[in-house]
mmCIF file of C-alpha atoms in Angstrom:
data_model
loop_
_atom_site.group_PDB
_atom_site.id
_atom_site.type_symbol
_atom_site.label_atom_id
_atom_site.label_comp_id
_atom_site.label_asym_id
_atom_site.label_seq_id
_atom_site.Cartn_x
_atom_site.Cartn_y
_atom_site.Cartn_z
ATOM 1 C CA MET N 1 8.451 165.286 -25.688
ATOM 2 C CA ARG N 2 7.583 162.281 -27.950
ATOM 3 C CA ARG N 3 10.370 159.628 -28.189
ATOM 4 C CA VAL N 4 11.032 158.353 -31.882
ATOM 5 C CA SER N 5 12.807 154.964 -32.224
ATOM 6 C CA VAL N 6 15.355 154.917 -34.308
ATOM 7 C CA LEU N 7 15.070 150.918 -35.002
ATOM 8 C CA PRO N 8 12.403 150.854 -37.737
ATOM 9 C CA VAL N 9 14.298 153.025 -39.773
ATOM 10 C CA LYS N 10 17.441 150.703 -39.624
ATOM 11 C CA PHE N 11 15.823 147.692 -40.143
ATOM 12 C CA HIS N 12 13.934 149.698 -43.095
ATOM 13 C CA GLY N 13 17.585 150.210 -44.489
ATOM 14 C CA TRP N 14 18.145 146.979 -44.062
ATOM 15 C CA LEU N 15 14.925 145.432 -45.448
ATOM 16 C CA TRP N 16 15.443 147.886 -48.683
ATOM 17 C CA ALA N 17 19.283 146.691 -49.131
ATOM 18 C CA SER N 18 18.397 142.988 -48.319
ATOM 19 C CA LEU N 19 15.432 143.800 -51.804
ATOM 20 C CA PHE N 20 18.247 145.426 -53.486
ATOM 21 C CA LEU N 21 20.399 142.325 -53.277
ATOM 22 C CA TRP N 22 17.623 140.054 -54.136
ATOM 23 C CA VAL N 23 16.562 141.687 -57.654
ATOM 24 C CA ALA N 24 20.309 141.868 -58.478
ATOM 25 C CA GLY N 25 20.478 138.181 -57.674
ATOM 26 C CA PHE N 26 18.128 137.305 -59.534
ATOM 27 C CA CYS N 27 19.534 139.810 -62.427
ATOM 28 C CA MET N 28 22.220 137.942 -62.450
ATOM 29 C CA ALA N 29 20.478 134.752 -62.635
ATOM 30 C CA THR N 30 18.292 135.244 -65.713
ATOM 31 C CA GLN N 31 21.525 136.884 -67.203
ATOM 32 C CA ALA N 32 23.757 133.403 -65.894
ATOM 33 C CA ARG N 33 20.062 131.734 -68.312
ATOM 34 C CA ALA N 34 21.351 133.381 -71.149
ATOM 35 C CA GLU N 35 23.928 130.277 -71.504
ATOM 36 C CA SER N 36 23.833 128.473 -74.706
ATOM 37 C CA ALA N 37 22.450 124.545 -74.316
ATOM 38 C CA ALA N 38 25.455 123.392 -75.072
ATOM 39 C CA ASP N 39 26.875 125.335 -72.015
ATOM 40 C CA ILE N 40 24.489 123.751 -70.109
ATOM 41 C CA SER N 41 25.673 120.377 -71.644
ATOM 42 C CA ARG N 42 28.899 120.228 -71.684
ATOM 43 C CA ASP N 43 28.623 121.543 -67.305
ATOM 44 C CA ALA N 44 26.416 119.530 -66.284
ATOM 45 C CA ARG N 45 27.945 116.437 -67.642
ATOM 46 C CA ALA N 46 31.640 117.656 -65.925
ATOM 47 C CA ALA N 47 29.364 117.991 -62.503
ATOM 48 C CA LEU N 48 27.741 114.503 -63.209
ATOM 49 C CA GLU N 49 31.482 113.197 -63.574
ATOM 50 C CA ARG N 50 33.545 115.102 -61.462
ATOM 51 C CA LEU N 51 31.070 114.205 -58.094
ATOM 52 C CA TYR N 52 31.188 110.358 -59.638
ATOM 53 C CA GLN N 53 35.174 110.837 -58.880
ATOM 54 C CA GLN N 54 34.633 112.813 -55.751
ATOM 55 C CA GLU N 55 31.907 110.012 -54.513
ATOM 56 C CA PRO N 56 32.042 106.875 -55.789
ATOM 57 C CA LYS N 57 28.835 105.405 -53.987
ATOM 58 C CA THR N 58 27.214 107.851 -56.147
ATOM 59 C CA ARG N 59 27.427 106.082 -59.146
ATOM 60 C CA VAL N 60 25.739 103.040 -58.092
ATOM 61 C CA LEU N 61 22.655 106.154 -58.346
ATOM 62 C CA GLY N 62 23.582 107.035 -61.543
ATOM 63 C CA GLU N 63 23.529 102.962 -62.379
ATOM 64 C CA LYS N 64 20.022 102.876 -61.132
ATOM 65 C CA ALA N 65 18.562 105.633 -61.951
ATOM 66 C CA VAL N 66 16.165 106.072 -65.278
ATOM 67 C CA ALA N 67 17.311 109.809 -65.634
ATOM 68 C CA VAL N 68 19.394 112.361 -63.636
ATOM 69 C CA LEU N 69 18.855 115.965 -63.691
ATOM 70 C CA VAL N 70 21.913 117.863 -63.136
ATOM 71 C CA PHE N 71 22.412 121.216 -61.885
ATOM 72 C CA PRO N 72 26.219 122.079 -62.050
ATOM 73 C CA SER N 73 25.981 125.912 -60.651
ATOM 74 C CA ILE N 74 23.503 126.978 -58.648
ATOM 75 C CA LEU N 75 24.076 130.903 -57.012
ATOM 76 C CA LYS N 76 22.440 131.226 -53.790
ATOM 77 C CA GLY N 77 22.591 134.828 -51.742
ATOM 78 C CA GLY N 78 20.772 137.389 -49.939
ATOM 79 C CA LEU N 79 20.698 139.684 -46.352
ATOM 80 C CA LEU N 80 17.128 138.786 -44.767
ATOM 81 C CA VAL N 81 15.769 137.789 -48.024
ATOM 82 C CA GLY N 82 17.787 135.004 -50.552
ATOM 83 C CA ALA N 83 17.078 133.813 -53.542
ATOM 84 C CA GLU N 84 19.002 131.007 -55.572
ATOM 85 C CA SER N 85 18.498 130.016 -59.445
ATOM 86 C CA GLY N 86 20.474 127.899 -61.716
ATOM 87 C CA ASP N 87 19.596 126.164 -65.066
ATOM 88 C CA GLY N 88 20.504 122.567 -65.816
ATOM 89 C CA ALA N 89 20.282 119.268 -67.903
ATOM 90 C CA LEU N 90 18.491 115.965 -67.614
ATOM 91 C CA ILE N 91 20.651 113.427 -68.871
ATOM 92 C CA ARG N 92 19.082 109.963 -69.980
ATOM 93 C CA HIS N 93 20.756 106.969 -71.727
ATOM 94 C CA GLY N 94 23.524 109.599 -71.546
ATOM 95 C CA LYS N 95 22.258 111.891 -73.924
ATOM 96 C CA VAL N 96 20.848 115.034 -72.610
ATOM 97 C CA GLN N 97 16.782 115.361 -73.411
ATOM 98 C CA ALA N 98 15.898 118.638 -71.704
ATOM 99 C CA TYR N 99 16.720 121.277 -69.640
ATOM 100 C CA TYR N 100 15.485 122.686 -66.575
ATOM 101 C CA ASN N 101 16.063 125.855 -64.281
ATOM 102 C CA ILE N 102 15.421 126.094 -60.487
ATOM 103 C CA THR N 103 14.901 128.797 -58.092
ATOM 104 C CA ALA N 104 13.774 129.434 -54.467
ATOM 105 C CA VAL N 105 13.542 132.365 -52.374
ATOM 106 C CA SER N 106 13.512 132.802 -49.080
ATOM 107 C CA PHE N 107 13.018 134.659 -45.760
ATOM 108 C CA GLY N 108 14.712 135.233 -42.557
ATOM 109 C CA LEU N 109 18.276 135.667 -40.969
ATOM 110 C CA GLN N 110 20.663 134.954 -44.055
ATOM 111 C CA ALA N 111 23.439 136.810 -45.385
ATOM 112 C CA GLY N 112 26.474 136.092 -48.250
ATOM 113 C CA ALA N 113 26.242 133.951 -51.388
ATOM 114 C CA GLN N 114 26.638 130.412 -51.723
ATOM 115 C CA LYS N 115 27.888 128.810 -55.004
ATOM 116 C CA PHE N 116 26.933 124.621 -55.255
ATOM 117 C CA GLY N 117 25.303 121.907 -57.314
ATOM 118 C CA TYR N 118 22.665 119.543 -57.195
ATOM 119 C CA ALA N 119 22.108 116.036 -58.873
ATOM 120 C CA LEU N 120 18.411 114.934 -58.661
ATOM 121 C CA PHE N 121 18.630 110.771 -59.455
ATOM 122 C CA PHE N 122 15.023 109.807 -60.994
ATOM 123 C CA MET N 123 14.907 106.151 -60.002
ATOM 124 C CA ASN N 124 11.317 105.472 -61.637
ATOM 125 C CA GLU N 125 9.370 106.329 -64.757
ATOM 126 C CA ALA N 126 6.809 107.747 -62.380
ATOM 127 C CA ALA N 127 8.738 109.760 -60.555
ATOM 128 C CA LEU N 128 10.375 111.294 -64.692
ATOM 129 C CA LYS N 129 6.754 111.510 -65.665
ATOM 130 C CA PHE N 130 5.495 113.863 -62.950
ATOM 131 C CA LEU N 131 8.674 116.088 -63.518
ATOM 132 C CA ASP N 132 8.245 116.359 -67.164
ATOM 133 C CA GLN N 133 3.874 116.842 -67.247
ATOM 134 C CA SER N 134 3.827 119.066 -64.031
ATOM 135 C CA ASP N 135 3.954 122.939 -64.774
ATOM 136 C CA GLY N 136 7.237 123.059 -62.362
ATOM 137 C CA TRP N 137 7.828 120.952 -59.839
ATOM 138 C CA SER N 138 7.460 122.371 -56.465
ATOM 139 C CA LEU N 139 10.074 120.243 -54.405
ATOM 140 C CA GLY N 140 8.335 118.492 -51.244
ATOM 141 C CA SER N 141 5.093 117.380 -53.364
ATOM 142 C CA GLY N 142 4.886 115.167 -55.519
ATOM 143 C CA PRO N 143 7.563 111.994 -56.129
ATOM 144 C CA THR N 144 9.373 111.228 -52.798
ATOM 145 C CA LEU N 145 12.601 113.085 -52.122
ATOM 146 C CA VAL N 146 15.704 112.135 -50.304
ATOM 147 C CA MET N 147 18.505 114.281 -49.650
ATOM 148 C CA VAL N 148 21.963 112.460 -49.896
ATOM 149 C CA ASP N 149 24.178 113.384 -47.590
ATOM 150 C CA GLU N 150 28.064 112.093 -46.091
ATOM 151 C CA SER N 151 26.388 109.435 -44.405
ATOM 152 C CA TYR N 152 23.948 108.507 -46.378
ATOM 153 C CA ALA N 153 25.813 108.417 -49.694
ATOM 154 C CA ALA N 154 28.668 105.535 -47.578
ATOM 155 C CA SER N 155 25.499 103.535 -47.106
ATOM 156 C CA ILE N 156 24.142 103.357 -50.888
ATOM 157 C CA THR N 157 23.597 99.631 -52.171
ATOM 158 C CA THR N 158 21.497 98.837 -55.110
ATOM 159 C CA THR N 159 18.965 97.531 -52.603
ATOM 160 C CA THR N 160 18.740 100.222 -50.435
ATOM 161 C CA LEU N 161 17.384 102.844 -53.720
ATOM 162 C CA THR N 162 13.766 102.691 -52.763
ATOM 163 C CA GLN N 163 12.860 106.041 -52.903
ATOM 164 C CA ASP N 164 11.809 107.898 -56.697
ATOM 165 C CA VAL N 165 14.300 110.629 -56.421
ATOM 166 C CA TYR N 166 17.648 110.854 -54.778
ATOM 167 C CA ALA N 167 19.254 114.569 -54.259
ATOM 168 C CA VAL N 168 22.824 115.324 -54.091
ATOM 169 C CA PRO N 169 23.906 118.424 -52.844
ATOM 170 C CA PHE N 170 27.638 119.005 -54.417
ATOM 171 C CA GLY N 171 29.943 121.578 -54.310
ATOM 172 C CA GLY N 172 34.010 121.951 -55.127
ATOM 173 C CA GLN N 173 35.280 119.231 -52.520
ATOM 174 C CA GLY N 174 32.040 116.836 -52.975
ATOM 175 C CA LEU N 175 29.009 116.508 -51.068
ATOM 176 C CA MET N 176 28.106 119.930 -49.366
ATOM 177 C CA ALA N 177 26.290 119.956 -46.184
ATOM 178 C CA GLY N 178 23.348 122.443 -44.830
ATOM 179 C CA VAL N 179 22.202 123.319 -48.434
ATOM 180 C CA GLY N 180 18.624 122.111 -48.235
ATOM 181 C CA LEU N 181 15.839 121.899 -51.254
ATOM 182 C CA GLN N 182 12.661 123.094 -49.495
ATOM 183 C CA GLY N 183 10.631 125.977 -51.136
ATOM 184 C CA SER N 184 12.985 125.621 -54.185
ATOM 185 C CA LYS N 185 10.812 125.055 -57.829
ATOM 186 C CA ILE N 186 11.840 123.192 -61.214
ATOM 187 C CA THR N 187 10.491 124.449 -64.392
ATOM 188 C CA SER N 188 11.569 123.720 -67.873
ATOM 189 C CA LEU N 189 13.793 125.544 -70.039
ATOM 190 C CA ASN N 190 13.038 125.810 -73.952
ATOM 191 C CA LEU N 191 16.727 125.992 -75.316
ATOM 192 C CA ASN N 192 16.478 123.596 -78.485
#
């Protein structure tokens, strides 16, 4: 008598469930993208101001940056396969200049959902030009990118800002730990 393992069937079920959740999440993110430019602008400005209030040292980044790309609400979810997506606004000289989307797909042991935001502080024109001219910026390539956590934020001064781009993840309670940009891609949105 031949023995049949049940494990592949269970795994197969988890794989389909994971794929379903990923597709559902992607659809929700696509639906969320239907937000108007005015909504994204308003939310991005409000999120940046909240970040400055909750973490005053990040204001130094904003004062030195040539532009700030703010993703006020990124949704991340998955089960074995994860996906994240969110829309944001590029703020330069106090005005919204352009709109972008950030997406990522991840594989591995994961379950659940999370909502967070990012502020990317572009410290020089070359880094901003790279964003503008690339057909989708895969983070980790191109300009030097530094993740700012709570301890790093505490040490920020005008003399320590030497990198191209500083990425600051945040949630409802200020800086957010355990959020990474690896595998994320930023693409331009035509909302005008």
